[in-house]
Amino acid sequence: MTQRTVLAVLFDGVQSLDVTGPVEVFAGAELLAPGTYRIRTASLDGAPVRTTSGLTLVPDAPLSAAPDPDVLLVPGGAGGLRPDPRLVDWVREHGPRAGRLVSVCTGATVLAAAGLLDGRRATTHWAYCDRLARDHPAVEVDPDPVYVRDGHVATSAGVTAGIDLALALVEEDLGRDAALTIARHLVVFLRRPGNQAQFSAPLAAQTARREPLREVQRHIVERPDADLSVESLAARARLSPRHFARAFRAETGMTPGRYVDRVRLEHARRLLEDTTDGIEEISRTSGYGTPEAMRRAFLKALGAPPAEYRRRFRPAPTP
């Protein structure tokens, strides 16, 4: 294929993994198939930038001298939440010229500030989805997926989701085998689909304020196989079922049943990824009771049955 230029935008307060994760994927593709990707980095003035972790990144050039890229990568980080107006202006002018406009994490805030997400579906790190939706009402913010593609614009969730998105782009360009080779080299999954939910994050964010409800949440996480009916959980919180359900939803943003469903799904997902336990055992310890009940839950949430999920996302054994 014709060589594609990948330009990563750098700025003070950038999250280093937002940059290096996708760049390593494209660099791996270039090693695998020389002449496919040309990687460049640029900052506003061409000066080194300091990342949120304290690392210093040295760009290849100032943005004013950067070529119009085939893939424009806008990473996130604290510096992306309140972007320099000059950066926003540059992205507003040059973003539409890119064949693919890609953001990682809060890089979506930069794209939104430039007006490039108006009328589009987009995502960002789970912790900033509400803020993105509030500050940019013209953007259709979806807080659940790992990444979202809307035409030539692609936005991804926090940090490692940028790797998933980069692998998806490489797979589109070079095929599944190439992307699989790169993923194995980086020791990551190939690849979480874009519609896979940012599971742990929303659950961590939705912690109740009151201790009885927080204790109930801990109990659900620790014992997904227990009786987690509203009546049982309400008794544990020493509240009536009606009062408990109303209070739980008010403090967590979801019903008790929805919270239980998410915890059980994540518990089963982790066991499928990290253990060799059988489907029947996982369905029992995750609270589904039967493999068929777990299968229905996986198909509804992920579009794949448990066995297929394990095949796709469990790391390949080392040769």
XYZ file of C-alpha atoms in Angstrom:
319
model
C 0.000 0.000 0.000
C 1.044 3.650 -0.337
C 2.993 4.820 2.701
C 0.789 6.671 5.190
C 2.080 9.538 7.338
C 1.064 9.313 10.994
C 1.421 12.607 12.869
C 1.152 12.591 16.675
C 0.467 15.997 18.238
C 2.443 16.710 21.420
C 1.762 19.264 24.148
C 2.680 19.851 27.780
C 0.617 17.636 30.068
C 0.128 14.908 27.486
C -0.375 11.331 28.716
C 2.731 9.482 27.512
C 0.955 6.166 26.847
C -1.636 7.935 24.706
C 1.250 8.784 22.399
C 3.561 5.796 22.685
C 0.868 3.101 22.655
C -0.525 3.865 19.186
C 2.916 4.890 17.895
C 4.349 1.497 18.887
C 1.549 -0.207 16.953
C 2.258 1.784 13.796
C 6.009 1.342 14.285
C 5.479 -2.408 14.591
C 3.528 -2.367 11.341
C 6.368 -0.487 9.637
C 8.880 -3.088 10.849
C 6.622 -5.864 9.636
C 5.898 -4.261 6.268
C 8.475 -1.544 5.494
C 7.109 1.460 3.659
C 3.621 1.335 5.172
C 3.774 4.024 7.881
C 5.927 7.117 8.334
C 5.665 8.344 11.929
C 6.210 11.987 12.889
C 5.634 14.003 16.057
C 5.170 17.745 16.401
C 4.471 20.338 19.098
C 3.260 23.904 18.780
C 6.719 25.487 18.750
C 8.782 22.390 18.119
C 9.959 22.447 21.731
C 10.155 19.354 23.980
C 7.047 18.685 26.057
C 6.672 17.257 29.540
C 4.175 14.438 30.011
C 1.906 13.900 32.997
C 4.313 11.236 34.282
C 7.296 13.588 34.100
C 8.832 12.142 30.950
C 10.087 14.557 28.312
C 9.193 13.943 24.675
C 11.187 15.619 21.908
C 9.132 16.291 18.752
C 10.428 16.049 15.218
C 9.197 19.499 14.230
C 6.886 22.405 15.046
C 3.290 21.960 13.948
C 3.726 24.824 11.495
C 6.234 22.702 9.558
C 4.437 19.360 9.913
C 3.112 17.635 6.783
C -0.605 17.099 6.298
C -0.944 13.558 7.637
C -2.934 10.544 6.567
C -3.507 9.800 10.249
C -3.656 12.724 12.674
C -3.325 11.414 16.237
C -4.432 13.728 19.060
C -3.571 12.177 22.446
C -5.034 13.132 25.788
C -3.822 13.929 29.273
C -4.295 16.803 31.684
C -3.069 19.215 29.027
C -5.860 18.139 26.719
C -8.608 19.151 29.138
C -7.755 22.838 28.754
C -5.970 22.907 25.410
C -3.892 25.830 24.218
C -6.084 27.913 21.871
C -3.290 27.819 19.290
C -3.421 24.017 19.319
C -7.196 24.067 18.883
C -6.853 26.483 15.953
C -4.247 24.256 14.287
C -6.377 21.136 14.721
C -9.451 22.994 13.423
C -7.560 23.923 10.251
C -5.612 20.728 9.626
C -7.894 18.047 11.086
C -10.339 17.983 8.166
C -7.433 17.418 5.767
C -6.366 14.172 7.458
C -7.531 10.921 5.981
C -8.174 9.692 9.507
C -8.642 11.916 12.533
C -7.930 9.957 15.703
C -8.083 10.907 19.382
C -7.068 9.006 22.487
C -8.599 9.676 25.904
C -9.175 13.415 26.494
C -7.787 14.188 23.065
C -11.493 14.129 22.183
C -11.787 17.395 24.104
C -9.344 19.009 21.676
C -11.318 17.744 18.684
C -14.575 18.922 20.250
C -13.144 22.356 21.005
C -12.149 22.586 17.338
C -15.727 21.761 16.322
C -14.683 18.534 14.621
C -16.975 16.288 16.669
C -20.160 18.301 16.208
C -22.954 16.016 15.058
C -20.761 12.957 15.510
C -20.817 10.044 17.939
C -17.689 9.977 20.098
C -16.213 8.644 23.316
C -13.434 9.481 25.734
C -12.098 8.249 29.071
C -15.031 7.235 31.260
C -14.154 9.837 33.895
C -14.599 12.699 31.410
C -17.602 11.600 29.348
C -20.061 13.674 31.382
C -17.815 16.708 31.101
C -17.421 16.306 27.336
C -21.201 15.993 26.911
C -21.853 19.008 29.132
C -19.275 21.285 27.525
C -20.023 20.217 23.944
C -23.744 19.420 23.595
C -23.429 19.104 19.808
C -21.380 15.932 20.331
C -23.179 12.599 20.818
C -21.082 11.208 23.662
C -21.230 7.443 24.222
C -19.547 6.606 27.547
C -19.467 2.830 27.123
C -17.330 1.713 24.141
C -13.572 1.248 24.057
C -13.562 3.256 20.844
C -16.012 4.771 18.375
C -15.595 5.301 14.642
C -17.802 7.839 12.893
C -16.731 8.262 9.292
C -13.069 9.253 9.116
C -13.120 10.370 12.783
C -12.234 7.848 15.505
C -12.221 8.536 19.239
C -11.056 6.139 21.936
C -11.291 5.749 25.683
C -8.460 6.028 28.184
C -4.821 5.146 27.549
C -4.645 1.494 26.403
C -7.780 1.932 24.279
C -5.564 3.892 21.894
C -3.678 0.666 21.249
C -6.945 -1.137 20.444
C -7.907 1.568 17.982
C -4.458 1.633 16.349
C -4.588 -2.161 15.945
C -7.996 -1.834 14.308
C -6.594 0.691 11.820
C -3.589 -1.524 11.048
C -5.874 -4.527 10.599
C -7.928 -2.476 8.142
C -4.784 -1.539 6.201
C -2.666 -4.696 6.391
C -5.022 -7.478 7.444
C -5.695 -9.491 10.580
C -2.486 -11.523 10.491
C -0.339 -8.381 10.581
C -2.336 -6.877 13.431
C -2.191 -10.187 15.335
C 1.592 -10.330 14.958
C 1.941 -6.797 16.320
C -0.449 -7.485 19.205
C 1.476 -10.579 20.218
C 4.745 -8.666 20.078
C 3.265 -6.009 22.381
C 1.687 -8.738 24.557
C -1.799 -7.273 24.245
C -5.128 -8.638 23.099
C -6.023 -8.579 19.443
C -8.170 -6.754 19.731
C -10.942 -5.544 21.953
C -13.806 -4.600 19.649
C -14.848 -0.975 19.689
C -18.193 -1.796 21.250
C -16.662 -3.587 24.231
C -17.577 -1.630 27.334
C -15.208 0.216 29.613
C -16.367 -2.129 32.383
C -14.351 -1.484 35.512
C -14.268 2.241 35.104
C -17.990 3.021 35.329
C -18.366 0.679 38.270
C -15.493 2.359 40.095
C -16.922 5.780 39.341
C -20.402 4.948 40.614
C -19.659 4.412 44.282
C -22.437 5.300 46.677
C -21.877 8.008 49.279
C -23.564 6.313 52.229
C -21.778 3.469 53.965
C -24.691 0.957 53.989
C -24.929 1.246 50.221
C -21.156 1.103 49.748
C -21.082 -2.062 51.858
C -23.763 -3.544 49.623
C -21.645 -2.701 46.569
C -18.606 -4.405 48.134
C -20.739 -7.452 48.892
C -21.907 -7.650 45.268
C -18.344 -7.461 43.948
C -17.023 -10.009 46.448
C -19.938 -12.457 46.105
C -21.424 -12.281 42.606
C -22.724 -15.837 43.105
C -24.788 -14.912 46.177
C -28.484 -14.072 46.358
C -28.374 -10.515 45.014
C -32.069 -9.863 44.690
C -33.324 -6.405 45.671
C -34.981 -7.907 48.730
C -31.748 -9.560 49.897
C -29.621 -6.481 49.272
C -32.188 -4.204 50.936
C -32.135 -6.391 54.053
C -28.342 -6.125 54.108
C -28.618 -2.317 53.987
C -31.406 -2.388 56.623
C -33.783 -0.582 54.294
C -37.102 -1.452 52.747
C -36.767 -2.804 49.187
C -38.472 0.278 47.756
C -36.342 2.733 49.729
C -33.178 0.777 48.954
C -33.828 0.653 45.201
C -34.581 4.396 45.099
C -31.517 5.326 47.181
C -29.184 3.015 45.250
C -30.220 4.485 41.924
C -29.949 8.054 43.226
C -26.377 7.513 44.445
C -24.978 5.286 41.709
C -26.943 6.290 38.630
C -28.216 2.755 37.974
C -30.660 0.274 39.419
C -29.409 -2.481 41.749
C -30.222 -5.054 39.075
C -28.185 -3.230 36.443
C -25.243 -2.939 38.836
C -25.390 -6.663 39.610
C -25.527 -7.456 35.892
C -22.390 -5.399 35.231
C -20.466 -6.900 38.140
C -21.336 -10.446 37.085
C -20.407 -9.747 33.483
C -17.048 -8.295 34.436
C -16.342 -11.142 36.856
C -17.050 -13.724 34.155
C -15.070 -11.777 31.581
C -12.001 -11.671 33.825
C -12.172 -15.395 34.508
C -12.435 -16.138 30.798
C -9.388 -13.970 30.114
C -7.210 -14.984 33.047
C -8.033 -18.611 33.918
C -8.617 -21.993 32.299
C -11.799 -22.583 34.332
C -14.598 -24.223 32.389
C -17.645 -22.312 31.157
C -19.945 -24.146 33.554
C -17.787 -23.325 36.584
C -17.433 -19.674 35.549
C -21.177 -19.331 35.048
C -21.728 -20.685 38.566
C -19.093 -18.590 40.370
C -20.167 -15.460 38.489
C -23.735 -15.821 39.627
C -25.376 -16.847 36.361
C -26.207 -20.317 37.552
C -26.156 -21.948 34.135
C -23.968 -21.633 31.019
C -27.057 -20.714 28.985
C -27.861 -17.745 31.248
C -24.262 -16.532 30.933
C -24.361 -17.048 27.180
C -27.458 -14.860 26.872
C -25.824 -12.127 28.967
C -22.644 -12.147 26.852
C -24.564 -12.063 23.574
C -26.637 -9.119 24.779
C -23.700 -7.086 26.113
C -20.816 -8.095 23.848
C -22.340 -9.712 20.787
C -20.315 -12.896 21.331
C -20.870 -16.046 23.427
C -18.399 -16.817 26.264
C -16.388 -19.398 24.319
C -15.902 -17.009 21.397
C -15.006 -14.188 23.793
C -12.317 -16.370 25.361
C -10.964 -17.334 21.959
C -10.653 -13.709 20.907
C -9.368 -12.062 24.036
C -7.401 -14.543 26.059
C -3.677 -13.921 25.408
C -2.067 -16.499 23.173
C 0.326 -18.877 25.012
C 4.016 -18.172 24.601
C 5.551 -20.566 22.024
